[in-house]
Amino acid sequence: MKRNYILASMAIILLGLSSCKDSSQQQMAHGPVPFPVQSAEKENITIYNQYAANIEGEQNIEIRAKVDGFVEKIYIDEGSEVKKGQLLFKLSAETLNQQVNAASANIEVAKAQVVSAQVEVDKVTPLVEKNIISSAQLKTAESNLNAAKAQLIAAKATYMNAKENLDYTIIKSPVDGIVGSIPYRIGSLVGRTEAQPLTTVSNISNVYAYFTLNEKQLLQFNRELNGSSIANKIKELPEVELILADGSTYAQKGRIETINGMVNPRTGSISYRAIFPNPSNLLRSGISGKVKFPSTQNQVILVPQKATYELQGKKFVYVVTAENKVEAHEVIVSESVNQDFIVLNGLDAGQTFVVEGLIKLREGMQIKPVTEKHTPEGNAAKLII
């Protein structure tokens, strides 16, 4: 096995030497070989960063029972559209009806007691004024009248509480939206202590896209934006796009509304929220997507990926000298942008480098440069993070 490996390596080396020899002979016989070259230029580009996002409705409201009772009627179905004030559920109300009737009867009793106490005060008052009876009896009658009035107030409060509880058996939607799952059926016992809500109504006329940036991205983000405060920075942000799960781009553009004030110490990330209009109700709560966020980088040098080669983990380009000879220069790159690299160091504006055919080149080889103009499509680039 080792012998085969050595033989294969020797064969590759011989082929390489033969190729170099042929290239050298061709160059000697026909002069310098033409190679496409390009001049390094600084330009402004737009990079589109993509961040995984969770989509939620503008309002996700849990519908819960405020009183205990059995589900008597269900007026909606899962996934149906409802309007604010539309009837959703009705709970059984026999006990609550009895409580309302009893409270109403207690009001009438309290009213009668007030009338009786008032009559007593009216009867005693002239007698006290004529000194026929003592004023203590009048004070007692007035005290009884005040107590009767207090009982009437308490009876009315009890009635209002019972009536309110009865009203809670009629459950209506608080907003326009889409009905979520309904875990209960007719006859199910529900109440205030149930873990699961009766259903959820999601207002999805607008949706929120929640995504996160790490600390490095946050620092870069803050440096690139103008404004003395977070609010001013947010106002300066460009519109963002939403990439759906099927890879398509959502038709409506959104904007970033808020940036969380704290970095999550466990994940080292900070949360952002973007809002998107949803007029056709295409987006639903719980789906996922990617927020496509544009950022501009000014005066950068782009090098086609095919114009670089890698050696021991480093990237190199062949720079053409004034004598049309090639020299290998190491370049430091950052992100990949479409089919290009952003060069941070190692290549200056105005320098010419070979674009294709690097495998045929060797250090110091003289070539015939053929100028090739490289223009990023639309002067824009796309970066996926």
Short mmCIF file of C-alpha atoms in Angstrom, two decimals:
data_model
loop_
_atom_site.label_atom_id
_atom_site.label_comp_id
_atom_site.label_asym_id
_atom_site.label_seq_id
_atom_site.Cartn_x
_atom_site.Cartn_y
_atom_site.Cartn_z
CA MET A 1 0.00 0.00 0.00
CA LYS A 2 2.81 2.38 0.92
CA ARG A 3 4.72 1.44 -2.26
CA ASN A 4 1.64 2.22 -4.39
CA TYR A 5 1.29 5.59 -2.71
CA ILE A 6 4.95 6.44 -3.44
CA LEU A 7 4.60 5.37 -7.06
CA ALA A 8 1.45 7.49 -7.47
CA SER A 9 3.18 10.51 -5.95
CA MET A 10 6.15 10.12 -8.27
CA ALA A 11 3.83 9.87 -11.26
CA ILE A 12 2.08 13.12 -10.28
CA ILE A 13 5.43 14.91 -9.86
CA LEU A 14 6.66 13.66 -13.26
CA LEU A 15 3.43 14.83 -14.89
CA GLY A 16 3.85 18.25 -13.28
CA LEU A 17 7.44 18.52 -14.44
CA SER A 18 6.40 17.42 -17.91
CA SER A 19 3.64 20.06 -17.93
CA CYS A 20 6.07 22.76 -16.85
CA LYS A 21 8.55 21.63 -19.48
CA ASP A 22 5.88 21.65 -22.18
CA SER A 23 4.72 25.10 -21.03
CA SER A 24 8.31 26.34 -21.07
CA GLN A 25 8.90 24.89 -24.50
CA GLN A 26 5.63 26.41 -25.75
CA GLN A 27 6.59 29.79 -24.37
CA MET A 28 10.04 29.61 -25.96
CA ALA A 29 8.56 28.54 -29.30
CA HIS A 30 5.56 30.88 -29.47
CA GLY A 31 6.40 33.65 -26.98
CA PRO A 32 4.43 34.54 -23.80
CA VAL A 33 1.13 32.71 -23.34
CA PRO A 34 -1.96 34.96 -23.06
CA PHE A 35 -3.78 34.93 -19.71
CA PRO A 36 -6.87 36.92 -18.70
CA VAL A 37 -6.02 39.56 -16.11
CA GLN A 38 -7.92 42.11 -14.11
CA SER A 39 -7.02 45.36 -12.40
CA ALA A 40 -7.85 45.64 -8.71
CA GLU A 41 -10.30 48.46 -8.09
CA LYS A 42 -11.97 49.81 -4.98
CA GLU A 43 -15.74 49.97 -5.11
CA ASN A 44 -18.83 50.22 -2.94
CA ILE A 45 -20.85 47.04 -2.53
CA THR A 46 -24.02 46.03 -0.76
CA ILE A 47 -23.89 42.83 1.25
CA TYR A 48 -27.06 40.98 2.21
CA ASN A 49 -26.73 39.19 5.52
CA GLN A 50 -29.33 36.56 6.28
CA TYR A 51 -30.42 35.66 9.81
CA ALA A 52 -32.70 32.81 10.88
CA ALA A 53 -35.99 34.24 12.14
CA ASN A 54 -39.11 33.07 13.97
CA ILE A 55 -42.40 34.57 12.81
CA GLU A 56 -45.11 35.56 15.27
CA GLY A 57 -48.38 37.43 14.84
CA GLU A 58 -48.61 40.99 16.05
CA GLN A 59 -50.97 39.70 18.75
CA ASN A 60 -51.20 36.11 19.98
CA ILE A 61 -53.98 36.15 22.53
CA GLU A 62 -54.84 33.12 24.63
CA ILE A 63 -58.58 32.69 25.08
CA ARG A 64 -59.25 31.38 28.59
CA ALA A 65 -62.34 30.72 30.69
CA LYS A 66 -62.77 33.16 33.57
CA VAL A 67 -65.33 30.97 35.31
CA ASP A 68 -65.69 27.22 35.79
CA GLY A 69 -68.17 25.46 33.58
CA PHE A 70 -68.81 22.93 30.83
CA VAL A 71 -68.34 23.84 27.20
CA GLU A 72 -71.88 24.11 25.88
CA LYS A 73 -71.28 25.43 22.35
CA ILE A 74 -68.32 26.05 20.04
CA TYR A 75 -69.05 28.59 17.33
CA ILE A 76 -65.74 28.54 15.42
CA ASP A 77 -63.30 26.04 13.97
CA GLU A 78 -59.53 25.80 13.96
CA GLY A 79 -57.91 28.07 11.38
CA SER A 80 -61.02 30.17 10.79
CA GLU A 81 -60.89 33.96 10.57
CA VAL A 82 -62.76 35.86 13.27
CA LYS A 83 -63.60 39.50 13.90
CA LYS A 84 -63.32 41.44 17.12
CA GLY A 85 -66.41 40.74 19.27
CA GLN A 86 -67.34 37.55 17.38
CA LEU A 87 -68.78 34.76 19.53
CA LEU A 88 -66.34 31.90 20.12
CA PHE A 89 -67.60 29.70 23.00
CA LYS A 90 -70.54 29.40 25.37
CA LEU A 91 -70.23 27.72 28.77
CA SER A 92 -73.05 26.17 30.81
CA ALA A 93 -74.62 28.78 33.10
CA GLU A 94 -77.32 27.15 35.26
CA THR A 95 -75.53 27.75 38.57
CA LEU A 96 -74.55 31.28 37.60
CA ASN A 97 -78.15 32.04 36.54
CA GLN A 98 -79.33 30.98 39.98
CA GLN A 99 -76.73 33.19 41.61
CA VAL A 100 -77.90 36.17 39.52
CA ASN A 101 -81.54 35.51 40.46
CA ALA A 102 -80.64 35.21 44.14
CA ALA A 103 -78.62 38.42 44.03
CA SER A 104 -81.48 40.22 42.29
CA ALA A 105 -83.89 39.04 45.01
CA ASN A 106 -81.51 40.24 47.72
CA ILE A 107 -81.56 43.70 46.15
CA GLU A 108 -85.34 43.83 46.46
CA VAL A 109 -85.12 42.75 50.11
CA ALA A 110 -82.49 45.42 50.80
CA LYS A 111 -84.65 48.06 49.10
CA ALA A 112 -87.58 47.11 51.35
CA GLN A 113 -85.39 47.39 54.42
CA VAL A 114 -84.27 50.85 53.34
CA VAL A 115 -87.88 51.93 52.89
CA SER A 116 -88.82 50.52 56.31
CA ALA A 117 -85.89 52.24 57.99
CA GLN A 118 -86.74 55.52 56.25
CA VAL A 119 -90.32 55.31 57.51
CA GLU A 120 -89.05 54.82 61.05
CA VAL A 121 -86.80 57.88 60.79
CA ASP A 122 -89.68 59.98 59.40
CA LYS A 123 -91.94 58.86 62.27
CA VAL A 124 -89.43 59.50 65.05
CA THR A 125 -88.11 62.87 63.82
CA PRO A 126 -91.21 65.04 64.69
CA LEU A 127 -91.55 63.33 68.05
CA VAL A 128 -87.98 64.21 68.95
CA GLU A 129 -88.54 67.80 67.78
CA LYS A 130 -91.52 68.05 70.22
CA ASN A 131 -89.46 66.47 73.00
CA ILE A 132 -91.91 63.62 73.24
CA ILE A 133 -89.15 61.03 72.91
CA SER A 134 -85.40 61.28 73.40
CA SER A 135 -82.97 62.05 70.56
CA ALA A 136 -81.31 58.66 71.18
CA GLN A 137 -84.21 56.94 69.47
CA LEU A 138 -83.76 59.14 66.39
CA LYS A 139 -80.07 58.31 66.25
CA THR A 140 -80.93 54.62 66.46
CA ALA A 141 -83.44 54.96 63.61
CA GLU A 142 -80.96 56.88 61.47
CA SER A 143 -78.29 54.23 62.18
CA ASN A 144 -80.69 51.50 61.05
CA LEU A 145 -81.40 53.50 57.87
CA ASN A 146 -77.68 53.81 57.11
CA ALA A 147 -77.21 50.07 57.69
CA ALA A 148 -80.10 49.29 55.36
CA LYS A 149 -78.61 51.52 52.66
CA ALA A 150 -75.24 49.78 53.08
CA GLN A 151 -76.95 46.41 52.73
CA LEU A 152 -78.56 47.64 49.52
CA ILE A 153 -75.16 48.71 48.13
CA ALA A 154 -73.69 45.32 49.06
CA ALA A 155 -76.62 43.50 47.45
CA LYS A 156 -76.16 45.49 44.22
CA ALA A 157 -72.42 44.70 44.21
CA THR A 158 -73.15 41.00 44.67
CA TYR A 159 -75.61 41.16 41.79
CA MET A 160 -73.09 42.92 39.53
CA ASN A 161 -70.47 40.29 40.38
CA ALA A 162 -72.89 37.46 39.64
CA LYS A 163 -73.99 39.16 36.43
CA GLU A 164 -70.38 39.62 35.36
CA ASN A 165 -69.64 35.94 35.99
CA LEU A 166 -72.67 35.06 33.92
CA ASP A 167 -71.42 37.27 31.11
CA TYR A 168 -68.10 35.39 31.24
CA THR A 169 -69.88 32.28 30.00
CA ILE A 170 -70.22 34.04 26.64
CA ILE A 171 -66.68 34.17 25.26
CA LYS A 172 -65.93 36.55 22.37
CA SER A 173 -62.83 37.33 20.37
CA PRO A 174 -60.92 40.39 21.64
CA VAL A 175 -59.27 41.06 18.23
CA ASP A 176 -59.49 40.27 14.53
CA GLY A 177 -57.39 37.22 13.78
CA ILE A 178 -56.97 33.54 13.01
CA VAL A 179 -58.13 30.82 15.40
CA GLY A 180 -55.48 28.36 16.58
CA SER A 181 -55.99 24.82 17.84
CA ILE A 182 -59.01 23.99 19.99
CA PRO A 183 -58.06 21.27 22.51
CA TYR A 184 -61.51 21.10 24.13
CA ARG A 185 -64.80 19.74 22.83
CA ILE A 186 -68.45 20.20 23.81
CA GLY A 187 -68.98 18.84 27.31
CA SER A 188 -65.40 19.48 28.47
CA LEU A 189 -65.05 20.98 31.92
CA VAL A 190 -62.96 24.14 31.80
CA GLY A 191 -62.02 26.84 34.27
CA ARG A 192 -59.53 29.46 35.36
CA THR A 193 -56.99 26.88 36.54
CA GLU A 194 -56.68 24.98 33.24
CA ALA A 195 -53.14 24.86 31.83
CA GLN A 196 -54.31 24.96 28.22
CA PRO A 197 -56.34 27.87 26.88
CA LEU A 198 -59.60 27.29 25.03
CA THR A 199 -57.82 28.48 21.89
CA THR A 200 -55.51 31.21 20.63
CA VAL A 201 -56.47 34.08 18.33
CA SER A 202 -53.57 35.48 16.35
CA ASN A 203 -53.79 38.94 14.85
CA ILE A 204 -51.60 38.51 11.75
CA SER A 205 -52.43 41.69 9.85
CA ASN A 206 -48.79 42.43 10.67
CA VAL A 207 -46.22 39.85 11.74
CA TYR A 208 -43.04 40.08 13.77
CA ALA A 209 -39.81 38.40 12.69
CA TYR A 210 -37.48 37.76 15.64
CA PHE A 211 -33.78 37.17 14.87
CA THR A 212 -30.48 37.46 16.72
CA LEU A 213 -26.99 38.85 16.12
CA ASN A 214 -23.88 37.77 17.97
CA GLU A 215 -21.64 40.26 19.77
CA LYS A 216 -19.24 40.63 16.83
CA GLN A 217 -22.08 41.35 14.42
CA LEU A 218 -23.63 43.78 16.90
CA LEU A 219 -20.40 45.78 17.19
CA GLN A 220 -20.08 45.94 13.41
CA PHE A 221 -23.73 46.94 13.15
CA ASN A 222 -23.32 49.78 15.66
CA ARG A 223 -20.16 51.08 13.97
CA GLU A 224 -21.77 51.23 10.54
CA LEU A 225 -24.85 53.19 11.58
CA ASN A 226 -25.18 56.89 12.27
CA GLY A 227 -27.07 58.28 15.24
CA SER A 228 -26.37 59.06 18.86
CA SER A 229 -29.06 56.76 20.26
CA ILE A 230 -30.54 53.36 19.49
CA ALA A 231 -33.77 55.01 18.36
CA ASN A 232 -31.88 57.20 15.88
CA LYS A 233 -29.87 54.23 14.63
CA ILE A 234 -33.08 52.24 14.05
CA LYS A 235 -34.57 55.11 12.05
CA GLU A 236 -31.54 55.04 9.76
CA LEU A 237 -31.84 51.31 9.08
CA PRO A 238 -32.79 50.26 5.55
CA GLU A 239 -35.79 48.07 4.78
CA VAL A 240 -35.33 44.34 5.19
CA GLU A 241 -36.66 41.38 3.25
CA LEU A 242 -37.97 38.00 4.37
CA ILE A 243 -36.88 34.71 2.80
CA LEU A 244 -39.57 32.05 3.28
CA ALA A 245 -39.05 28.35 3.98
CA ASP A 246 -39.40 27.46 0.28
CA GLY A 247 -36.60 29.88 -0.64
CA SER A 248 -38.90 32.50 -2.14
CA THR A 249 -38.72 36.17 -1.16
CA TYR A 250 -41.80 37.57 0.58
CA ALA A 251 -43.41 40.32 -1.50
CA GLN A 252 -43.74 42.83 1.34
CA LYS A 253 -40.67 44.53 2.76
CA GLY A 254 -40.34 45.14 6.47
CA ARG A 255 -38.44 47.33 8.89
CA ILE A 256 -36.62 46.76 12.15
CA GLU A 257 -38.62 48.13 15.07
CA THR A 258 -36.75 47.22 18.23
CA ILE A 259 -33.38 46.00 19.47
CA ASN A 260 -33.20 44.21 22.81
CA GLY A 261 -31.34 46.23 25.42
CA MET A 262 -29.35 43.29 26.81
CA VAL A 263 -27.02 40.65 25.39
CA ASN A 264 -28.02 37.12 26.38
CA PRO A 265 -25.15 35.98 28.65
CA ARG A 266 -25.73 32.30 27.81
CA THR A 267 -25.69 32.66 24.02
CA GLY A 268 -23.80 35.94 23.59
CA SER A 269 -26.50 37.20 21.23
CA ILE A 270 -28.94 40.07 21.13
CA SER A 271 -32.50 39.93 19.82
CA TYR A 272 -33.93 42.08 17.02
CA ARG A 273 -37.56 42.45 15.92
CA ALA A 274 -38.68 43.34 12.42
CA ILE A 275 -42.28 43.96 11.37
CA PHE A 276 -43.79 42.96 8.02
CA PRO A 277 -47.25 43.77 6.61
CA ASN A 278 -49.34 40.66 5.97
CA PRO A 279 -52.38 41.82 3.96
CA SER A 280 -53.02 38.43 2.34
CA ASN A 281 -52.55 36.42 5.58
CA LEU A 282 -49.84 34.38 3.87
CA LEU A 283 -47.66 34.39 6.98
CA ARG A 284 -48.80 32.59 10.12
CA SER A 285 -47.54 32.51 13.68
CA GLY A 286 -44.97 29.83 14.31
CA ILE A 287 -43.42 29.60 10.85
CA SER A 288 -39.72 30.22 10.24
CA GLY A 289 -37.77 32.18 7.67
CA LYS A 290 -34.69 34.32 7.19
CA VAL A 291 -34.44 38.08 7.51
CA LYS A 292 -32.34 39.50 4.66
CA PHE A 293 -30.55 42.58 5.93
CA PRO A 294 -28.56 44.87 3.57
CA SER A 295 -25.35 46.58 4.63
CA THR A 296 -22.97 48.71 2.58
CA GLN A 297 -19.19 48.36 2.52
CA ASN A 298 -17.34 51.27 0.94
CA GLN A 299 -14.08 51.19 -1.00
CA VAL A 300 -13.32 47.47 -0.89
CA ILE A 301 -11.42 45.31 -3.37
CA LEU A 302 -13.13 42.23 -4.80
CA VAL A 303 -11.18 39.30 -6.21
CA PRO A 304 -12.86 36.43 -8.05
CA GLN A 305 -12.52 33.18 -6.14
CA LYS A 306 -11.17 31.50 -9.28
CA ALA A 307 -8.29 34.03 -9.26
CA THR A 308 -6.99 32.65 -5.95
CA TYR A 309 -5.33 29.43 -4.94
CA GLU A 310 -4.72 27.97 -1.50
CA LEU A 311 -1.44 26.73 -0.08
CA GLN A 312 -1.01 25.55 3.51
CA GLY A 313 -4.21 27.27 4.54
CA LYS A 314 -3.26 30.61 2.97
CA LYS A 315 -4.73 32.23 -0.13
CA PHE A 316 -2.60 33.62 -2.95
CA VAL A 317 -3.07 35.51 -6.21
CA TYR A 318 -0.66 35.92 -9.12
CA VAL A 319 0.15 39.63 -9.51
CA VAL A 320 1.48 40.80 -12.87
CA THR A 321 4.61 42.98 -12.72
CA ALA A 322 5.61 45.77 -15.10
CA GLU A 323 7.63 43.20 -17.09
CA ASN A 324 4.47 41.07 -17.44
CA LYS A 325 5.91 38.48 -15.08
CA VAL A 326 3.76 36.85 -12.38
CA GLU A 327 4.49 36.94 -8.66
CA ALA A 328 2.57 35.07 -5.99
CA HIS A 329 1.12 37.42 -3.37
CA GLU A 330 -0.61 36.23 -0.21
CA VAL A 331 -3.99 37.93 0.32
CA ILE A 332 -6.07 38.20 3.48
CA VAL A 333 -9.79 37.90 2.73
CA SER A 334 -12.93 38.28 4.82
CA GLU A 335 -16.31 37.19 3.53
CA SER A 336 -17.09 35.45 0.31
CA VAL A 337 -19.47 37.49 -1.82
CA ASN A 338 -21.17 35.58 -4.62
CA GLN A 339 -18.14 34.28 -6.58
CA ASP A 340 -15.72 36.84 -5.11
CA PHE A 341 -13.65 37.41 -2.00
CA ILE A 342 -13.41 40.72 -0.16
CA VAL A 343 -9.67 41.43 0.16
CA LEU A 344 -8.54 42.97 3.43
CA ASN A 345 -4.80 42.97 2.76
CA GLY A 346 -2.22 41.82 0.21
CA LEU A 347 -3.56 43.50 -2.89
CA ASP A 348 -3.61 47.23 -3.65
CA ALA A 349 -5.84 49.18 -5.99
CA GLY A 350 -4.32 49.40 -9.45
CA GLN A 351 -2.41 46.14 -9.24
CA THR A 352 -3.08 43.62 -12.00
CA PHE A 353 -3.67 39.95 -11.21
CA VAL A 354 -4.35 36.83 -13.25
CA VAL A 355 -7.98 35.72 -13.28
CA GLU A 356 -7.87 32.23 -14.80
CA GLY A 357 -5.47 29.41 -15.65
CA LEU A 358 -3.51 29.62 -12.39
CA ILE A 359 -2.60 25.95 -12.58
CA LYS A 360 -0.44 26.68 -15.66
CA LEU A 361 1.52 29.47 -13.99
CA ARG A 362 4.74 29.40 -12.02
CA GLU A 363 6.65 32.07 -10.13
CA GLY A 364 8.43 34.51 -12.45
CA MET A 365 6.77 33.25 -15.62
CA GLN A 366 6.24 35.89 -18.30
CA ILE A 367 2.73 36.10 -19.76
CA LYS A 368 0.76 38.10 -22.28
CA PRO A 369 -1.94 39.94 -20.24
CA VAL A 370 -5.44 40.02 -21.68
CA THR A 371 -7.50 42.59 -19.80
CA GLU A 372 -10.82 41.39 -18.41
CA LYS A 373 -13.32 43.67 -16.70
CA HIS A 374 -15.04 42.24 -13.65
CA THR A 375 -18.24 43.90 -12.45
CA PRO A 376 -20.34 42.42 -9.63
CA GLU A 377 -23.91 41.92 -10.74
CA GLY A 378 -25.93 45.04 -9.98
CA ASN A 379 -22.99 46.29 -7.90
CA ALA A 380 -24.52 44.23 -5.12
CA ALA A 381 -23.52 41.08 -3.34
CA LYS A 382 -25.14 38.48 -1.17
CA LEU A 383 -23.66 37.06 1.99
CA ILE A 384 -25.28 34.23 3.91
CA ILE A 385 -24.46 33.98 7.63
#
